[in-house]
Amino acid sequence: MTAIWRRELQAYFFTPVGYVYMGVFIALSSILFHLQILQQRSSDILTLISLMSYLWMLLCPVLTMRLMAEDRQKRTDQLLLTSPVSLAGLVGGKYLAAVTVLLATVLATTVYALVIAAYGALWPGEAATGYLGFVLQGCAFVAVDLLVSTLCRGPVTAAVAALGVNFSLWMMDLVADTAPGWLSGVLSFLSLYSRNEPFLMGQLSFASVLYDLTVIGASLALAIHVLDRRRWR
Amino acid sequence: MIELCQATKRYGPKEALHAVDLRIPEGCVLGLLGVNGAGKTTALNLMTGYFPPTSGSVRVDGMDMLTQPRACKRRIGYLPEQPPLYDEMSVAGFLTFVSRLREVKDRDIPGHVKDICGLCGLEEVAGRPVGKLSKGYRQRVGIASALCGDPPTLILDEPTVGLDPRQVVEIRSLIRTLGETHTVVFSSHLLPEVQQLCTRVAILHQGRLVREGSLEELQGGSRRLRLEALGAPEKLLPALRGLPGVQRVLPQETGEAGVTAVLLECEEKAEISEALFRLLCALDAPIRLLAPERDSLEEIFLRLTAGKEAP
C-alpha cells in the first residue's frame, strides 16, 4: 500500500493535476476569504468554512478522476493486479494519496485562520471543530469520487460522472426542502452537506463523524468489490 | 512450477479457455502457441492471477492462486502484450516503484534496479521518462519490471510483437539469457522464434490445449519414414502400399534410374521397420536409406490447428 501511496502522490506532481487542484482551490478560497472575511470585516471562520466546503463538490473530481480509471484505460491495472498487493492495499494506497493532497490543501487554508486570529477574534475550539468537519467532508467526497473513478473507463468520464454525483449529493438538500415529510427526512439524512451542519455551528457531533466515516468506508469497500467483481466477469 | 488444473475461463457466454491441464516444470522455457483468439493471453492472465478461472484452479509451487494470491504473485513476473508503464515516470523511478510494489526492501532497491537495468541494457536511458522511449526500449522496461523482486518465473505475452528486426533479435537474446536462470513462459505467433528459444511447447486451439511437450517429443513422434531402395518403382510401390501399418506411399524424385524413393506415412505407433526389411529382402531390393522424416514445428502447428479458426 505504501508503494502505491508514494507513486500516486508523485503522480499528482509529475502531472499538472496536483498543481491545478491546489492552485484553483487556494485561488477560489482566497476569493471567498476576501469577500466573506476581509470585505465584511468579519471573524466568522465557520461561515468561510461552510462556503469553502462547496469547493469539494467542484474540485474533488479533479483529484480522483485518474486514480482508478486511468489504470483501466492504460491497462496499467495489469501491473498492479498481478503484483503481490491486495485489492484493499491498492484502493487504500490510492485513496490515501488523494487525501494527502487534500490535507496539504487544507493546511494551506489555515493561513486564513491565522489572519483572523491576528487581526480579529478566533475561537480555537470552534475553528478546530469547523476544520474537522471540513476535512471529513472532503475525505468523504474523495471516497465517493474514487468509487466513481473505479466504475469508469477513462479519467474524463470519471471527472464528469463524479461532478454529477457530487452535484446530486448537493441537490439532495434542495430537494429535501420541498419533498414530502418522510422523503425530506431520508434525503437530509443522506446529504453530505446537511449531515455536516453541526460542525459549522461549532459542535463536535459524533453522529456526523460516524456518518462521514461510514460514507468513506462504504465507498472504499464498494470500490474494492467492483474491482474484484470485474476480475470474475 | 505453474499448474493449470482443468482451468476454464468464460467471458460472459463465450468460453475462452476450456478445461486446460498444463504443467510448466521449473527451469524450462515454454512457448505458448496458437492462432489469434486461441486463448493464449487468457491462459497467461490466469497464470499471473490477473483474473481467476471460472472453474478449475491455478497453482504456483503447490500454492493455490485463489487462496494464496500474494505468495503466488511474488513468484511471477509478468509482461503483458502492451507493457503496463507509467509514461510520466523515469525508467529508474518506475523500476523503483515496481520493486517497492514487489516487496523489495528499501535499502536494497537502488542496487536491485541497477542490476536489472544492466541486465536489460537500460543504463543509458535510466534517467529518461518512459513516455519518451522507443518501442524497443519500452519493451525492455516492461521486461525489466517483470524482473523486479527477482521472481523465479517470467511470463511474457508476445514480447517481440511490433518491434523492428534489430529489436526482435535483441529481445530474443535477452529472453535466451533470462531462460538460463528463470522459468520463462511466453506466447508467440512466430514459430521460428519458439523453435529458437523454447525447450517446451504448448499449442492452444479454440481454447483447448491440443499438444504439450518438448520440441523433441512433438517432432519425434513422427509418422513418416523416408525410404530409398534399389529396385524398380513399378515393382516396389504396390508391395509397399500393401504393407500393414502403411497409410500412404508418396513417391519422391531421385534422378537415378533403378532407385525408388518414397515417403511412407504410417499409422500412429505402427512399428513397420522389421516388416519393411523383410519385404524388401524378399523383393531383392537393398535399402539405401531409411530414416524418420521429422515434422517441422510449422507442420505440427498447422496440423493441430487445422480446424475452424476461433473468432
Short mmCIF file of N, CA and C in Angstrom, two decimals, chain B residues 106-171:
data_model
loop_
_atom_site.label_atom_id
_atom_site.label_comp_id
_atom_site.label_asym_id
_atom_site.label_seq_id
_atom_site.Cartn_x
_atom_site.Cartn_y
_atom_site.Cartn_z
N ASP B 106 13.61 -1.40 1.02
CA ASP B 106 14.01 -0.06 0.56
C ASP B 106 15.52 0.07 0.37
N ARG B 107 16.28 -0.48 1.33
CA ARG B 107 17.73 -0.30 1.24
C ARG B 107 18.34 -1.10 0.08
N ASP B 108 17.65 -2.14 -0.38
CA ASP B 108 18.17 -2.96 -1.49
C ASP B 108 17.76 -2.43 -2.87
N ILE B 109 16.80 -1.52 -2.88
CA ILE B 109 16.21 -1.13 -4.17
C ILE B 109 17.22 -0.50 -5.14
N PRO B 110 18.05 0.47 -4.71
CA PRO B 110 18.97 1.09 -5.70
C PRO B 110 19.86 0.04 -6.41
N GLY B 111 20.42 -0.89 -5.64
CA GLY B 111 21.27 -1.92 -6.23
C GLY B 111 20.49 -2.85 -7.14
N HIS B 112 19.27 -3.18 -6.69
CA HIS B 112 18.41 -4.09 -7.45
C HIS B 112 18.05 -3.47 -8.81
N VAL B 113 17.66 -2.20 -8.77
CA VAL B 113 17.28 -1.50 -10.00
C VAL B 113 18.49 -1.39 -10.94
N LYS B 114 19.66 -1.12 -10.36
CA LYS B 114 20.88 -1.00 -11.17
C LYS B 114 21.19 -2.34 -11.86
N ASP B 115 21.06 -3.42 -11.12
CA ASP B 115 21.32 -4.75 -11.70
C ASP B 115 20.37 -5.05 -12.85
N ILE B 116 19.10 -4.74 -12.62
CA ILE B 116 18.09 -5.03 -13.66
C ILE B 116 18.34 -4.17 -14.89
N CYS B 117 18.67 -2.89 -14.66
CA CYS B 117 18.96 -2.01 -15.80
C CYS B 117 20.15 -2.57 -16.59
N GLY B 118 21.16 -3.06 -15.87
CA GLY B 118 22.33 -3.63 -16.53
C GLY B 118 21.95 -4.85 -17.36
N LEU B 119 21.14 -5.73 -16.78
CA LEU B 119 20.74 -6.96 -17.46
C LEU B 119 19.92 -6.66 -18.72
N CYS B 120 19.08 -5.65 -18.63
CA CYS B 120 18.17 -5.35 -19.74
C CYS B 120 18.71 -4.26 -20.67
N GLY B 121 19.92 -3.80 -20.43
CA GLY B 121 20.52 -2.78 -21.30
C GLY B 121 19.81 -1.45 -21.20
N LEU B 122 19.49 -1.04 -19.98
CA LEU B 122 18.74 0.22 -19.81
C LEU B 122 19.56 1.31 -19.11
N GLU B 123 20.86 1.05 -18.89
CA GLU B 123 21.65 2.03 -18.12
C GLU B 123 21.61 3.42 -18.76
N GLU B 124 21.70 3.45 -20.09
CA GLU B 124 21.78 4.75 -20.78
C GLU B 124 20.51 5.57 -20.68
N VAL B 125 19.37 4.89 -20.51
CA VAL B 125 18.09 5.61 -20.51
C VAL B 125 17.46 5.64 -19.12
N ALA B 126 18.21 5.24 -18.10
CA ALA B 126 17.63 5.11 -16.75
C ALA B 126 16.99 6.41 -16.25
N GLY B 127 17.53 7.55 -16.67
CA GLY B 127 17.00 8.82 -16.17
C GLY B 127 15.93 9.42 -17.07
N ARG B 128 15.66 8.77 -18.21
CA ARG B 128 14.69 9.37 -19.16
C ARG B 128 13.27 8.96 -18.83
N PRO B 129 12.30 9.85 -19.15
CA PRO B 129 10.90 9.46 -18.91
C PRO B 129 10.51 8.28 -19.81
N VAL B 130 9.75 7.37 -19.27
CA VAL B 130 9.34 6.17 -20.03
C VAL B 130 8.59 6.56 -21.30
N GLY B 131 7.79 7.61 -21.23
CA GLY B 131 6.99 8.03 -22.37
C GLY B 131 7.81 8.50 -23.56
N LYS B 132 9.09 8.81 -23.34
CA LYS B 132 9.93 9.33 -24.43
C LYS B 132 10.75 8.21 -25.08
N LEU B 133 10.55 6.97 -24.67
CA LEU B 133 11.40 5.89 -25.18
C LEU B 133 10.82 5.27 -26.45
N SER B 134 11.71 4.64 -27.24
CA SER B 134 11.25 3.92 -28.43
C SER B 134 10.54 2.65 -27.99
N LYS B 135 9.84 2.02 -28.95
CA LYS B 135 9.06 0.82 -28.61
C LYS B 135 9.96 -0.30 -28.07
N GLY B 136 11.14 -0.41 -28.68
CA GLY B 136 12.07 -1.45 -28.24
C GLY B 136 12.48 -1.25 -26.79
N TYR B 137 12.79 -0.01 -26.45
CA TYR B 137 13.20 0.29 -25.07
C TYR B 137 12.03 0.12 -24.11
N ARG B 138 10.83 0.49 -24.56
CA ARG B 138 9.65 0.32 -23.70
C ARG B 138 9.46 -1.16 -23.38
N GLN B 139 9.70 -1.98 -24.42
CA GLN B 139 9.57 -3.43 -24.20
C GLN B 139 10.61 -3.91 -23.18
N ARG B 140 11.81 -3.35 -23.29
CA ARG B 140 12.86 -3.71 -22.33
C ARG B 140 12.47 -3.29 -20.92
N VAL B 141 11.89 -2.08 -20.81
CA VAL B 141 11.45 -1.62 -19.48
C VAL B 141 10.38 -2.57 -18.94
N GLY B 142 9.49 -3.01 -19.85
CA GLY B 142 8.44 -3.97 -19.45
C GLY B 142 9.06 -5.25 -18.92
N ILE B 143 10.06 -5.76 -19.62
CA ILE B 143 10.73 -7.00 -19.17
C ILE B 143 11.45 -6.72 -17.85
N ALA B 144 12.10 -5.55 -17.77
CA ALA B 144 12.80 -5.19 -16.53
C ALA B 144 11.83 -5.15 -15.36
N SER B 145 10.62 -4.61 -15.60
CA SER B 145 9.65 -4.53 -14.50
C SER B 145 9.21 -5.94 -14.09
N ALA B 146 9.17 -6.86 -15.06
CA ALA B 146 8.80 -8.25 -14.71
C ALA B 146 9.90 -8.89 -13.85
N LEU B 147 11.12 -8.38 -13.98
CA LEU B 147 12.24 -8.95 -13.21
C LEU B 147 12.34 -8.38 -11.79
N CYS B 148 11.62 -7.28 -11.53
CA CYS B 148 11.71 -6.65 -10.20
C CYS B 148 11.22 -7.63 -9.14
N GLY B 149 11.94 -7.69 -8.05
CA GLY B 149 11.59 -8.63 -6.97
C GLY B 149 12.16 -10.00 -7.21
N ASP B 150 12.87 -10.15 -8.33
CA ASP B 150 13.54 -11.40 -8.69
C ASP B 150 12.63 -12.62 -8.62
N PRO B 151 11.51 -12.60 -9.34
CA PRO B 151 10.64 -13.78 -9.33
C PRO B 151 11.29 -14.92 -10.13
N PRO B 152 11.08 -16.16 -9.70
CA PRO B 152 11.72 -17.27 -10.42
C PRO B 152 11.07 -17.56 -11.77
N THR B 153 9.84 -17.08 -11.96
CA THR B 153 9.14 -17.35 -13.22
C THR B 153 8.77 -16.05 -13.93
N LEU B 154 9.02 -16.02 -15.23
CA LEU B 154 8.66 -14.85 -16.04
C LEU B 154 7.62 -15.26 -17.06
N ILE B 155 6.60 -14.44 -17.18
CA ILE B 155 5.55 -14.72 -18.17
C ILE B 155 5.49 -13.54 -19.12
N LEU B 156 5.73 -13.80 -20.40
CA LEU B 156 5.84 -12.73 -21.38
C LEU B 156 4.83 -12.97 -22.50
N ASP B 157 3.96 -11.99 -22.69
CA ASP B 157 2.92 -12.14 -23.71
C ASP B 157 3.37 -11.45 -24.99
N GLU B 158 3.69 -12.23 -25.99
CA GLU B 158 4.15 -11.75 -27.30
C GLU B 158 5.19 -10.64 -27.14
N PRO B 159 6.33 -10.95 -26.56
CA PRO B 159 7.30 -9.90 -26.23
C PRO B 159 7.97 -9.25 -27.44
N THR B 160 7.89 -9.87 -28.61
CA THR B 160 8.58 -9.27 -29.76
C THR B 160 7.62 -8.66 -30.77
N VAL B 161 6.34 -8.66 -30.46
CA VAL B 161 5.37 -8.16 -31.44
C VAL B 161 5.54 -6.65 -31.63
N GLY B 162 5.51 -6.22 -32.88
CA GLY B 162 5.58 -4.79 -33.21
C GLY B 162 6.97 -4.20 -33.17
N LEU B 163 8.00 -5.02 -32.97
CA LEU B 163 9.37 -4.49 -32.91
C LEU B 163 10.04 -4.61 -34.28
N ASP B 164 11.05 -3.76 -34.53
CA ASP B 164 11.76 -3.90 -35.79
C ASP B 164 12.75 -5.07 -35.68
N PRO B 165 13.28 -5.54 -36.82
CA PRO B 165 14.07 -6.78 -36.79
C PRO B 165 15.25 -6.74 -35.81
N ARG B 166 15.90 -5.58 -35.70
CA ARG B 166 17.05 -5.50 -34.80
C ARG B 166 16.59 -5.63 -33.34
N GLN B 167 15.47 -4.96 -33.04
CA GLN B 167 14.93 -5.03 -31.68
C GLN B 167 14.47 -6.46 -31.36
N VAL B 168 13.90 -7.14 -32.38
CA VAL B 168 13.45 -8.52 -32.16
C VAL B 168 14.63 -9.39 -31.76
N VAL B 169 15.76 -9.22 -32.49
CA VAL B 169 16.96 -10.02 -32.18
C VAL B 169 17.43 -9.71 -30.76
N GLU B 170 17.41 -8.43 -30.39
CA GLU B 170 17.88 -8.04 -29.05
C GLU B 170 17.00 -8.64 -27.95
N ILE B 171 15.68 -8.55 -28.16
CA ILE B 171 14.76 -9.07 -27.12
C ILE B 171 14.89 -10.60 -27.03
#
